Short mmCIF file of C-alpha atoms in Angstrom, two decimals:
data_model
loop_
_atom_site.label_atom_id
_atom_site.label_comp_id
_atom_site.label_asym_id
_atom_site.label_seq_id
_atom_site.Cartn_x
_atom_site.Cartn_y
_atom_site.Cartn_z
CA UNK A 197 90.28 163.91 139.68
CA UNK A 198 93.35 161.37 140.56
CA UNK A 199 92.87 157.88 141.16
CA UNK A 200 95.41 156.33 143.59
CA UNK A 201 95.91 153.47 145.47
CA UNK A 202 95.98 153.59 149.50
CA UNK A 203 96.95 150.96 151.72
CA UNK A 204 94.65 151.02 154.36
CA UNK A 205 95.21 148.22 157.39
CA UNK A 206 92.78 145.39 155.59
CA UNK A 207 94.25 145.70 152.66
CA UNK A 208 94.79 147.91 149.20
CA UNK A 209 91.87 149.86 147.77
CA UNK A 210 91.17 152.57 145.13
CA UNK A 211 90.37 156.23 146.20
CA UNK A 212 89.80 159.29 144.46
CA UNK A 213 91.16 162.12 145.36
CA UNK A 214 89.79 165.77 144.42
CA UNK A 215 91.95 168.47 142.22
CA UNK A 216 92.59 171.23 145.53
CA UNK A 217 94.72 167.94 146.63
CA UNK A 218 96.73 167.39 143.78
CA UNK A 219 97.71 171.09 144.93
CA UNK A 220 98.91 170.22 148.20
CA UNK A 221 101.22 167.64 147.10
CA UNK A 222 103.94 170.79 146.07
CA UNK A 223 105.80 172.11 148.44
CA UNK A 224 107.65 175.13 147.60
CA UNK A 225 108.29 173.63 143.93
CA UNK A 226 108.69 170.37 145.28
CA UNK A 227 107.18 167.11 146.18
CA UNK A 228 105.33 167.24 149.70
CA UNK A 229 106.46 164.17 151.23
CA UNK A 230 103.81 164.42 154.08
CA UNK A 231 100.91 164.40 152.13
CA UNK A 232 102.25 161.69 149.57
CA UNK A 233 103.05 159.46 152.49
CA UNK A 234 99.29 159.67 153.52
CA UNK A 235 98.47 157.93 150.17
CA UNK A 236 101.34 155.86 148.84
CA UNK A 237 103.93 153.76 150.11
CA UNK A 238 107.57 154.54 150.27
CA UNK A 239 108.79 152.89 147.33
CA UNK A 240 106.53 155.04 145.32
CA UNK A 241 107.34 158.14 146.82
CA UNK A 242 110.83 157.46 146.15
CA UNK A 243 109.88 156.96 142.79
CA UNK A 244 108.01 160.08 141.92
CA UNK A 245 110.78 162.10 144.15
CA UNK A 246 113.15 161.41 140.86
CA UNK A 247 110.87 163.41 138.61
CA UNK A 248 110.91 167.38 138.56
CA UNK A 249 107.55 169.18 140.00
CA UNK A 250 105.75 171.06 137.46
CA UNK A 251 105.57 174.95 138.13
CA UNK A 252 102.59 175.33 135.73
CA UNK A 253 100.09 174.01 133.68
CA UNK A 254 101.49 173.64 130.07
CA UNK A 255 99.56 172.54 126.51
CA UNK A 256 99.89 169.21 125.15
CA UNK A 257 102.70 169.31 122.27
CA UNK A 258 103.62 166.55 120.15
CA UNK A 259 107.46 165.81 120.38
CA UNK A 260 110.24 163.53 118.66
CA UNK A 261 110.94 161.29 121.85
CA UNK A 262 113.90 159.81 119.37
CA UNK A 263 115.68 163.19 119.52
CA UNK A 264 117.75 164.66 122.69
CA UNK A 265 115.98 168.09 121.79
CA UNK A 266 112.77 166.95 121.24
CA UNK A 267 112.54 168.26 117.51
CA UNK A 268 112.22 166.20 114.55
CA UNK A 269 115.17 164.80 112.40
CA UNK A 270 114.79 163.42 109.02
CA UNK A 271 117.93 161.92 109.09
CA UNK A 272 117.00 159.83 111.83
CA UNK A 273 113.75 159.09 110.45
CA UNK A 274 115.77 157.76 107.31
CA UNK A 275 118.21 155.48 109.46
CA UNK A 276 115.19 154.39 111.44
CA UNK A 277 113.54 153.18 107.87
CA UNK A 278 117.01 151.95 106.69
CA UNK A 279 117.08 149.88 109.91
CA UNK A 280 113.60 148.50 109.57
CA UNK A 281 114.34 147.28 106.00
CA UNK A 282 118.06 146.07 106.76
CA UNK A 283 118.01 144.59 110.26
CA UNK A 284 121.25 144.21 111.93
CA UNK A 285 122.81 147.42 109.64
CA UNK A 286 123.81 147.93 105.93
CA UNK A 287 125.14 145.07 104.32
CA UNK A 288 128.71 144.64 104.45
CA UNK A 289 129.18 145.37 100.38
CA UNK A 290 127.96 148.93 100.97
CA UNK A 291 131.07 149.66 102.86
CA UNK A 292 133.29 147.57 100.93
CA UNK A 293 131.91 149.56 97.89
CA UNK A 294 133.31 153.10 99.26
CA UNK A 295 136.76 151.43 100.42
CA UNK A 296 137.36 150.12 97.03
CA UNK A 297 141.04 151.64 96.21
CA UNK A 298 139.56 153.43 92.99
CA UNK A 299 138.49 156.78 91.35
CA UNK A 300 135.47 158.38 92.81
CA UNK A 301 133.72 157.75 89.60
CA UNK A 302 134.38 153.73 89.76
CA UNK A 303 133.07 153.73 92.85
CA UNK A 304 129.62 155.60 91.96
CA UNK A 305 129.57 153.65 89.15
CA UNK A 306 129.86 150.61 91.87
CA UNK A 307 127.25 151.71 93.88
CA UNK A 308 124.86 152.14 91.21
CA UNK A 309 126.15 148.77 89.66
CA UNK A 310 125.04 147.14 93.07
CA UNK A 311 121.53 149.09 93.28
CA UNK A 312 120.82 147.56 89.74
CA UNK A 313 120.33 151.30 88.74
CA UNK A 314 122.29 151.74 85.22
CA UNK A 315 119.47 152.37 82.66
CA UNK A 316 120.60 149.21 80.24
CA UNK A 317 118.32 148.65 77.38
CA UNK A 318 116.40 146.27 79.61
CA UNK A 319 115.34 149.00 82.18
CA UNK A 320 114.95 151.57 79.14
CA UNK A 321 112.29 148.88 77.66
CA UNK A 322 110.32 149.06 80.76
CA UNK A 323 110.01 152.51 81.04
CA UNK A 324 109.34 152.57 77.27
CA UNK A 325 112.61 154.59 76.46
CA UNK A 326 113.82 151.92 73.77
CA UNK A 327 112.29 149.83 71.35
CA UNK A 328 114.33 146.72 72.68
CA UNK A 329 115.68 145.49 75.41
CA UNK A 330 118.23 142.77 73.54
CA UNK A 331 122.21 143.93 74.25
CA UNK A 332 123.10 146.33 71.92
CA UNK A 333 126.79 144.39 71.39
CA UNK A 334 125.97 140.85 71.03
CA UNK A 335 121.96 140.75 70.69
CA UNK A 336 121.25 138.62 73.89
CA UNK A 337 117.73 138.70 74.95
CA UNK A 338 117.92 141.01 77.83
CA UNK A 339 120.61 143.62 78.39
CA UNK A 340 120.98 144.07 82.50
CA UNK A 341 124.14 145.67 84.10
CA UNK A 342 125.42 142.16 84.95
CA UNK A 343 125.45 141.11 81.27
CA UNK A 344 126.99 144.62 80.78
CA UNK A 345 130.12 144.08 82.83
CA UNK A 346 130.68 140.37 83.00
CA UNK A 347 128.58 138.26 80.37
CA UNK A 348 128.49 140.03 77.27
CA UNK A 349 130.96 138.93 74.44
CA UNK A 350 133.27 142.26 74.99
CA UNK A 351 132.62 141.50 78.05
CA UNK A 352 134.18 138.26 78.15
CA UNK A 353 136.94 138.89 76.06
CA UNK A 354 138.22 141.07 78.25
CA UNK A 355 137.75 138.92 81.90
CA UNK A 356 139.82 136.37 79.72
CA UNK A 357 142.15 138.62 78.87
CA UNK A 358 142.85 140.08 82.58
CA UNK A 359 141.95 136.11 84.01
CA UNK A 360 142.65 133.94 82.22
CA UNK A 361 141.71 130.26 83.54
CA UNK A 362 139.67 131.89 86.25
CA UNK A 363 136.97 132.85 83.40
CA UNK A 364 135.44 130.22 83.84
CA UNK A 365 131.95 128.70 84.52
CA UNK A 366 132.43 129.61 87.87
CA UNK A 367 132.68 133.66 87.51
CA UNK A 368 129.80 133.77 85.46
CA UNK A 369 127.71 131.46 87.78
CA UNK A 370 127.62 134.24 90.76
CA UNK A 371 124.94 136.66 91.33
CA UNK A 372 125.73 140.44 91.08
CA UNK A 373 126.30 141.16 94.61
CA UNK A 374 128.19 138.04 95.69
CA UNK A 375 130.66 138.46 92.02
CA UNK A 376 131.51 142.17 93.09
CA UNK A 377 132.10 141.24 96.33
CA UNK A 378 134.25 138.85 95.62
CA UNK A 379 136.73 140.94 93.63
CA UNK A 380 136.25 144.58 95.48
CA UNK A 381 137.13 142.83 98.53
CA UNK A 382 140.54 141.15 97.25
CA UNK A 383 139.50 137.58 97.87
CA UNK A 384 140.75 136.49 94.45
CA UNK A 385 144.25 136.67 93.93
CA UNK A 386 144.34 136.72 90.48
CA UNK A 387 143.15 140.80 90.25
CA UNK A 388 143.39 143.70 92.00
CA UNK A 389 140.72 144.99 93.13
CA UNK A 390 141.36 148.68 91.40
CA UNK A 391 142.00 146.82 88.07
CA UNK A 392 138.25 144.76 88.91
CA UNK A 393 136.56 148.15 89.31
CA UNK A 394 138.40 149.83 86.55
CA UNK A 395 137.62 146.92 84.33
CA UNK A 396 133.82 147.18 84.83
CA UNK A 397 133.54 151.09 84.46
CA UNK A 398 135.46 150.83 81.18
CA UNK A 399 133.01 148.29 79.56
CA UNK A 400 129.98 150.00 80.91
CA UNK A 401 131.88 152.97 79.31
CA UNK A 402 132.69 150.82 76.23
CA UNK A 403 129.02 149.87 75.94
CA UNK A 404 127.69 153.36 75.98
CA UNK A 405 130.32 154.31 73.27
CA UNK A 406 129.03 152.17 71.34
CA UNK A 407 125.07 152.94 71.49
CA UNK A 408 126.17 156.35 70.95
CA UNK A 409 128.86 157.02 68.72
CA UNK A 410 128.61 152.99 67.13
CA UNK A 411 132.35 152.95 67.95
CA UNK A 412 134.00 149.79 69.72
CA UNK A 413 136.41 149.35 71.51
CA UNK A 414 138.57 146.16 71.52
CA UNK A 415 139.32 143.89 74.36
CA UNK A 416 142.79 144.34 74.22
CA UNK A 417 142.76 148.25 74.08
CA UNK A 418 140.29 147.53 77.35
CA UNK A 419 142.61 145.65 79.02
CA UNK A 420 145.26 148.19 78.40
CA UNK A 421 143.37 151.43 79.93
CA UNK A 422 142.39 149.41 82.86
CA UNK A 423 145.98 148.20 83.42
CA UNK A 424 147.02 152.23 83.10
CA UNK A 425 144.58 152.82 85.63
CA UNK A 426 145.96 150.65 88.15
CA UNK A 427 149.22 152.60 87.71
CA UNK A 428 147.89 155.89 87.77
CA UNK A 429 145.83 154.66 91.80
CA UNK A 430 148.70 153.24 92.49
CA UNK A 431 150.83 156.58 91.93
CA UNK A 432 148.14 158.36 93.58
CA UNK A 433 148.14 156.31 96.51
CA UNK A 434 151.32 156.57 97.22
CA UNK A 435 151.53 160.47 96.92
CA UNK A 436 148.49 160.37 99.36
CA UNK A 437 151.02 158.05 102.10
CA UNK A 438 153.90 160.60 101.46
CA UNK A 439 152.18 163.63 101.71
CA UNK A 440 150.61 161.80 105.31
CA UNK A 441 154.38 160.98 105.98
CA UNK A 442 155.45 164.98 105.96
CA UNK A 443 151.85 165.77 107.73
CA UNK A 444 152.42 167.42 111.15
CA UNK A 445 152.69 165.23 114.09
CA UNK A 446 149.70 165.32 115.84
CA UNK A 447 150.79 165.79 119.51
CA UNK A 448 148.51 163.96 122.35
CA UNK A 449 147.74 166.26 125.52
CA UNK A 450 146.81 164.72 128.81
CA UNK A 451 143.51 165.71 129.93
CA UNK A 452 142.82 165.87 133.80
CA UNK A 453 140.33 167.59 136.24
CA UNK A 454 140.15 171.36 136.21
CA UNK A 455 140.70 172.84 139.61
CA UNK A 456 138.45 176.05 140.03
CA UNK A 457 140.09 179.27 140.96
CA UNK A 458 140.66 180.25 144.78
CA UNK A 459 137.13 181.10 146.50
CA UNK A 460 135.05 178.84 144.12
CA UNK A 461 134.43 174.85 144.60
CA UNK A 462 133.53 172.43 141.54
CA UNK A 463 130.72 170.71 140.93
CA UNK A 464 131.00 167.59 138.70
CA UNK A 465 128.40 165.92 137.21
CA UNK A 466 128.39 162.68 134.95
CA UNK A 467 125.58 159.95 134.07
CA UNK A 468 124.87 157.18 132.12
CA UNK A 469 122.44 154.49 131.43
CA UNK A 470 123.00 150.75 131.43
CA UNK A 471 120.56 147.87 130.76
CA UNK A 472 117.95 150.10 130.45
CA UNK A 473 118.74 151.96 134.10
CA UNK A 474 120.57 154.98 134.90
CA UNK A 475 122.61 156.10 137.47
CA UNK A 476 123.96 159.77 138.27
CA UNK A 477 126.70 161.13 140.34
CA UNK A 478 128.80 163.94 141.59
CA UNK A 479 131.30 165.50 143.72
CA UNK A 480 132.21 168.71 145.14
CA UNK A 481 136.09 169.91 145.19
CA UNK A 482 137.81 172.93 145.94
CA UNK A 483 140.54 174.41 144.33
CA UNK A 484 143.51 171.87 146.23
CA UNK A 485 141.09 169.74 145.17
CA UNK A 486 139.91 168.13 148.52
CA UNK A 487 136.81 166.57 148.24
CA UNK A 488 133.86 167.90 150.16
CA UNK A 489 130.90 165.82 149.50
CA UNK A 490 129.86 163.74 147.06
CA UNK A 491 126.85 161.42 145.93
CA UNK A 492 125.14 158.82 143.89
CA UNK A 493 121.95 158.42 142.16
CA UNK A 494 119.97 155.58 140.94
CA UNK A 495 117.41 157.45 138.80
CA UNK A 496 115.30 154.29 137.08
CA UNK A 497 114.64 154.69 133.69
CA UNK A 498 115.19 158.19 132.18
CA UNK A 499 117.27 158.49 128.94
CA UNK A 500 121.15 159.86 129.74
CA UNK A 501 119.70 163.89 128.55
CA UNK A 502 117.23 163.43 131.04
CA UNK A 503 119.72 161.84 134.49
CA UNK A 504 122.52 164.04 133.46
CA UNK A 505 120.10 167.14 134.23
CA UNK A 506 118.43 165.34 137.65
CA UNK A 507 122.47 165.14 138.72
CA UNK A 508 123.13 168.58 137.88
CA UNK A 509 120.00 169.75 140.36
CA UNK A 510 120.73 167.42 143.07
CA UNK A 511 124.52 168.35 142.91
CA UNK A 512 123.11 172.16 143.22
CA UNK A 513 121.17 171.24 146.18
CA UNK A 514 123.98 169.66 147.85
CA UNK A 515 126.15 172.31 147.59
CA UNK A 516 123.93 174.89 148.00
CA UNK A 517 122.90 173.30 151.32
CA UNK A 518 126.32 173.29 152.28
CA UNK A 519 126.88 177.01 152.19
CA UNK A 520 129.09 177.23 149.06
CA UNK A 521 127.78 180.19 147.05
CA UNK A 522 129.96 179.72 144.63
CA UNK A 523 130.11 176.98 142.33
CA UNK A 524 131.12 175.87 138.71
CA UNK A 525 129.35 173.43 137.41
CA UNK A 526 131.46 171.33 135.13
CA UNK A 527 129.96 168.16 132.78
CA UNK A 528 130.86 166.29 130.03
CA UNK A 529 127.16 166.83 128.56
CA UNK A 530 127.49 169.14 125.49
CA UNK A 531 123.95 168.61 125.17
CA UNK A 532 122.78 169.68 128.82
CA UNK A 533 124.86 172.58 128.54
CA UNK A 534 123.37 173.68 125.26
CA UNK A 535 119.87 173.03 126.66
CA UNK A 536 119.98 174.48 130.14
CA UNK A 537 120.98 177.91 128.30
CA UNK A 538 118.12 177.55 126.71
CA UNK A 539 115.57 174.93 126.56
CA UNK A 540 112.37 175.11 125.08
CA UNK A 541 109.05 174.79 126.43
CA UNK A 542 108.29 172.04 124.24
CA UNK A 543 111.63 170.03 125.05
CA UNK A 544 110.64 166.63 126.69
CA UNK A 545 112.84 167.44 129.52
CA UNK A 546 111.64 171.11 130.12
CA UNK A 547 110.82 170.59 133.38
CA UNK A 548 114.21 169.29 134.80
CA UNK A 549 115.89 172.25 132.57
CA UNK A 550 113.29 174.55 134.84
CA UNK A 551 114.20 172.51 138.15
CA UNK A 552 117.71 173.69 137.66
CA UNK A 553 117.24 176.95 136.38
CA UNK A 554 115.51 177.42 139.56
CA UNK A 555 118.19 176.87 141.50
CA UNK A 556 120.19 178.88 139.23
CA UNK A 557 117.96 182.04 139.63
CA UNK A 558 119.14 182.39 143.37
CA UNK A 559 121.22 184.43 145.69
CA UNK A 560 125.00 182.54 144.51
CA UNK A 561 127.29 183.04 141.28
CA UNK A 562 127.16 179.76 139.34
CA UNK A 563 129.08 179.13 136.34
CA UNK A 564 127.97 176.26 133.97
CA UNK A 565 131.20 174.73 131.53
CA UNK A 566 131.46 171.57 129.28
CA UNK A 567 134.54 169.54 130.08
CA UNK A 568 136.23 166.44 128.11
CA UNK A 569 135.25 163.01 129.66
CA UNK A 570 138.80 162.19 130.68
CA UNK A 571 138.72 165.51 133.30
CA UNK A 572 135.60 164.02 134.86
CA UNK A 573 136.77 160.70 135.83
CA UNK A 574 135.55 161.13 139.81
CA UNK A 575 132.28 161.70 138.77
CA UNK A 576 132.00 159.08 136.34
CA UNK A 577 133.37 156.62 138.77
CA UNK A 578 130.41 157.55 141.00
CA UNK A 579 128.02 157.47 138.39
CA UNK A 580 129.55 153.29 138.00
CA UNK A 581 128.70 152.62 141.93
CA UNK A 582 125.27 154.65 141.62
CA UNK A 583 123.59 151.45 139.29
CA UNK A 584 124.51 149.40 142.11
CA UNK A 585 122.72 150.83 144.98
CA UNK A 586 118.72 151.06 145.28
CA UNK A 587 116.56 153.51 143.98
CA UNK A 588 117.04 156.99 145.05
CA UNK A 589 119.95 159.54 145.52
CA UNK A 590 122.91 158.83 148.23
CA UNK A 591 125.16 161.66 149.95
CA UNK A 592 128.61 160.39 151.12
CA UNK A 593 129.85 162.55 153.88
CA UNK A 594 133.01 160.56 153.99
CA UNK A 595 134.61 159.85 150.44
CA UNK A 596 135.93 157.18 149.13
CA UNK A 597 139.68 156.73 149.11
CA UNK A 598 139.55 156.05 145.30
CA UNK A 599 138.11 159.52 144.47
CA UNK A 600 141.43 160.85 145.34
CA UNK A 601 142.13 160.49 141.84
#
């Protein structure tokens, strides 16, 4: 049984209606606009004329609405937790992090640095690894990664060594993240930042030396494998910008519309959603590329998978109606492409995929091609006038001058 609304002349009331009806509403796979016009009014008609007609009865599947194919993603599912504990992105010292102008291994060692993940003596109490957690150098209390790098003795030595005045009170006042970002991200100007990072790895280094081996090194033989370092970036850097120098030139090629061959017209399709609405459009050619008809779609709130595939049936039906039997279909849609060669049954948009398939199936030769954005500029422009006209799909016999494009 369906429940509808009816607008009888006193006013709105609820009827139901028996299952042999729900029948009668399709029409030769499509919507029966007699019978729905005995029930509902036109604005809801026009509404349920934007969604596909089911062909049969299908079982209940879950599916990963988040996906364009319906199927499950963990990386999503990762970025979608990432998001939920980050809101508004990753911070901005994750990227700084990977950008610092160092040795892969400085910048792992970063990363790790800034996820408080170096097993120090303090983490290796915890986990009952060690016996102590007091700094294995200079005996302070607690040995984190911070003391490590910046606030042990060696440590020190060394920043005053490289910093001179600007060891002060002030460096060691800063909490981790804030003091790396400071000096990854070349706001002081009294370090590089490839001597910071090279600096820090080399007295974690030092400090594992150390534990292991009970060999230390001094600050100034620190300061001088840092400063070698820097040279040996900096030579590598450069190579990098003179091998880019003698790279081939990349050449940039003009991308336009794709005239079909003589005897065929073209069929292109674009969408896209804005402020949660979406909008469809597209335009038949031939191969001078005169345009024969065209229209425009305001589809309501489908995602862009899901209007992209309601223009591609609607711009079948328009030129199928117009006697063209055949057609190439060109769209910018990698994604429709892929899915109306073969969509699953348990792809949230099955249904459209099976509306144009349909149409497909029948007595014409219909070719189906993926084209770059920049050849389907006509069809994106109509896609632009389609959110501002009211809900349903438009036909333009006469098109507009700036189509001639």
């Amino acid at each position: 049984m369906l429940k509808v609304a009816v607008k009888p002349d006193f006013g709105w009331i609820g009827v139901f209606l028996p299952d042999n009806w729900i029948e009668k509403i399709k029409l030769n796979g499509e919507w029966n606009n007699t019978y729905l016009r005995v029930f509902l009014p036109d604005n809801w008609i026009e509404k349920i004329k934007l969604h596909p007609v089911s062909t049969g009865i299908f079982q209940d599947i879950p599916l990963w609405r988040l996906t364009p194919n319906g199927k499950f993603s963990l990386k999503l599912a990762y970025e979608i937790i990432d998001e939920e504990e980050r809101p508004g992105g990753s911070y901005p010292i994750w990227r700084a992090v990977w950008k610092i102008p160092a040795t892969q291994r400085n910048r792992s060692f970063f990363w790790l640095f800034v996820h408080d993940r170096l097993l120090t003596n303090g983490k290796r109490f915890r986990r009952h690894l060690s016996a102590t957690k007091t700094c294995p150098i200079c005996d302070h209390k607690m040995e984190s990664a911070l003391h490590v790098v910046r606030d042990s003795s060696l440590a020190r030595a060394v920043w005053a060594e490289i910093l001179g005045n600007e060891s002060n009170e002030n460096f060691i006042q800063q909490d981790r993240t804030k003091w790396v970002m400071n000096y990854i991200s070349g706001t002081s100007k009294n370090i590089d930042p490839t001597l910071f990072a090279g600096v820090s790895w080399l007295l974690w280094k030092s400090r594992n030396k150390f534990v292991f081996e009970k060999e230390l090194s001094p600050a100034e033989a620190l300061r001088h494998r840092a400063t070698e370092l820097l040279q040996q970036v900096n030579q590598a850097s450069k190579r990098d910008v003179l091998a880019a120098k003698n790279s081939p030139i990349r050449r940039r090629q003009e991308v336009s519309w794709e005239p079909p061959t003589r005897g065929w017209v073209a069929l292109n399709i674009d969408g896209s959603v804005m402020n949660g609405q979406a909008a469809a459009g597209g335009v038949l050619r031939d191969e001078s590329g005169r345009i024969l008809k065209a229209f425009v779609g305001n589809i309501g709130e489908p995602s862009i998978t899901r209007v992209e595939l309601e223009g591609i049936v609607h711009g079948l039906r328009m030129a199928r109606n117009e006697g063209y039997r055949r057609v190439v279909i060109q769209t910018d849609s990698q994604t429709v492409v892929e899915l109306i060669e073969g969509a699953e049954e348990r792809h949230p948009h099955f249904l459209a995929v099976q509306s144009a398939l349909r149409l497909l199936d029948r007595d014409w030769q219909v070719r189906l091609v993926h084209v770059f954005h920049e050849g389907n500029y006509v069809a994106d422009y109509l896609v632009s006038v389609g959110h501002r006209l009211p809900l349903g799909f438009h036909f333009r016999e006469e098109p507009d001058p700036l189509l001639n494009y």
